[in-house]
Amino acid sequence: MFIQTESTPNPEVLKFLPGREVLGDGTREFRTADEAAASPLAQVLFDLKGVERVFYGPDFLTVT
């Protein structure tokens, strides 16, 4: 799978575009590893050193 990355106005945030639906309708934000328990992907991302926030959009995700 090819995942495109984009910078954002916030230099601490990266946007990832996987080229497929991520969440469908709406958005979802995970601010802690405990909140990420609802999402296997967010759980794995919080295991990476320095990850502070994961945000899902319909067809993208951002990581702070």
PDB file of C-alpha atoms in Angstrom:
ATOM      1  CA  MET A   1       0.000   0.000   0.000  1.00  0.00           C
ATOM      2  CA  PHE A   2       1.337   3.437  -0.926  1.00  0.00           C
ATOM      3  CA  ILE A   3       0.630   6.097   1.703  1.00  0.00           C
ATOM      4  CA  GLN A   4       1.153   9.725   0.723  1.00  0.00           C
ATOM      5  CA  THR A   5       2.337  12.119   3.436  1.00  0.00           C
ATOM      6  CA  GLU A   6       1.765  15.854   3.617  1.00  0.00           C
ATOM      7  CA  SER A   7       3.025  18.537   5.918  1.00  0.00           C
ATOM      8  CA  THR A   8       0.488  20.692   7.741  1.00  0.00           C
ATOM      9  CA  PRO A   9       0.589  24.290   8.979  1.00  0.00           C
ATOM     10  CA  ASN A  10       1.580  22.831  12.363  1.00  0.00           C
ATOM     11  CA  PRO A  11       5.174  21.527  12.058  1.00  0.00           C
ATOM     12  CA  GLU A  12       4.476  18.939  14.783  1.00  0.00           C
ATOM     13  CA  VAL A  13       1.708  17.260  12.752  1.00  0.00           C
ATOM     14  CA  LEU A  14       1.970  15.013   9.693  1.00  0.00           C
ATOM     15  CA  LYS A  15      -0.969  14.105   7.500  1.00  0.00           C
ATOM     16  CA  PHE A  16      -1.170  10.621   5.976  1.00  0.00           C
ATOM     17  CA  LEU A  17      -3.320   9.843   2.925  1.00  0.00           C
ATOM     18  CA  PRO A  18      -3.622   6.086   2.365  1.00  0.00           C
ATOM     19  CA  GLY A  19      -5.727   6.408  -0.797  1.00  0.00           C
ATOM     20  CA  ARG A  20      -8.655   4.600   0.802  1.00  0.00           C
ATOM     21  CA  GLU A  21     -11.352   5.257   3.359  1.00  0.00           C
ATOM     22  CA  VAL A  22     -10.037   5.591   6.905  1.00  0.00           C
ATOM     23  CA  LEU A  23     -13.147   6.351   8.926  1.00  0.00           C
ATOM     24  CA  GLY A  24     -15.961   6.977   6.485  1.00  0.00           C
ATOM     25  CA  ASP A  25     -18.213   9.698   7.829  1.00  0.00           C
ATOM     26  CA  GLY A  26     -17.121  12.068  10.577  1.00  0.00           C
ATOM     27  CA  THR A  27     -13.895  12.287  12.521  1.00  0.00           C
ATOM     28  CA  ARG A  28     -12.347  10.646  15.565  1.00  0.00           C
ATOM     29  CA  GLU A  29      -9.610  11.949  17.829  1.00  0.00           C
ATOM     30  CA  PHE A  30      -7.417   9.991  20.230  1.00  0.00           C
ATOM     31  CA  ARG A  31      -5.483  12.133  22.710  1.00  0.00           C
ATOM     32  CA  THR A  32      -4.121   9.344  24.888  1.00  0.00           C
ATOM     33  CA  ALA A  33      -3.098   5.727  24.589  1.00  0.00           C
ATOM     34  CA  ASP A  34      -6.089   4.821  26.785  1.00  0.00           C
ATOM     35  CA  GLU A  35      -8.490   6.470  24.331  1.00  0.00           C
ATOM     36  CA  ALA A  36      -6.747   4.612  21.499  1.00  0.00           C
ATOM     37  CA  ALA A  37      -7.908   1.279  22.937  1.00  0.00           C
ATOM     38  CA  ALA A  38     -10.919   1.624  20.616  1.00  0.00           C
ATOM     39  CA  SER A  39      -8.679   1.461  17.524  1.00  0.00           C
ATOM     40  CA  PRO A  40      -5.936  -1.088  16.816  1.00  0.00           C
ATOM     41  CA  LEU A  41      -4.166   1.342  14.454  1.00  0.00           C
ATOM     42  CA  ALA A  42      -4.220   4.186  16.980  1.00  0.00           C
ATOM     43  CA  GLN A  43      -2.906   1.790  19.643  1.00  0.00           C
ATOM     44  CA  VAL A  44       0.091   0.896  17.497  1.00  0.00           C
ATOM     45  CA  LEU A  45       0.764   4.548  16.681  1.00  0.00           C
ATOM     46  CA  PHE A  46       0.775   5.474  20.369  1.00  0.00           C
ATOM     47  CA  ASP A  47       3.417   2.772  20.904  1.00  0.00           C
ATOM     48  CA  LEU A  48       5.795   4.934  18.831  1.00  0.00           C
ATOM     49  CA  LYS A  49       7.946   7.299  20.847  1.00  0.00           C
ATOM     50  CA  GLY A  50       6.728  10.896  20.746  1.00  0.00           C
ATOM     51  CA  VAL A  51       3.190  10.335  19.432  1.00  0.00           C
ATOM     52  CA  GLU A  52       0.825  12.617  21.350  1.00  0.00           C
ATOM     53  CA  ARG A  53      -2.368  12.594  19.275  1.00  0.00           C
ATOM     54  CA  VAL A  54      -3.967  10.627  16.450  1.00  0.00           C
ATOM     55  CA  PHE A  55      -6.827  12.083  14.413  1.00  0.00           C
ATOM     56  CA  TYR A  56      -8.900  10.208  11.825  1.00  0.00           C
ATOM     57  CA  GLY A  57     -10.766  11.914   9.014  1.00  0.00           C
ATOM     58  CA  PRO A  58     -12.861  10.294   6.303  1.00  0.00           C
ATOM     59  CA  ASP A  59      -9.854   9.512   4.062  1.00  0.00           C
ATOM     60  CA  PHE A  60      -6.811  10.642   6.028  1.00  0.00           C
ATOM     61  CA  LEU A  61      -5.204  10.588   9.445  1.00  0.00           C
ATOM     62  CA  THR A  62      -2.901  12.980  11.236  1.00  0.00           C
ATOM     63  CA  VAL A  63      -0.333  12.226  13.892  1.00  0.00           C
ATOM     64  CA  THR A  64       1.060  14.741  16.347  1.00  0.00           C
TER      65      THR A  64
END
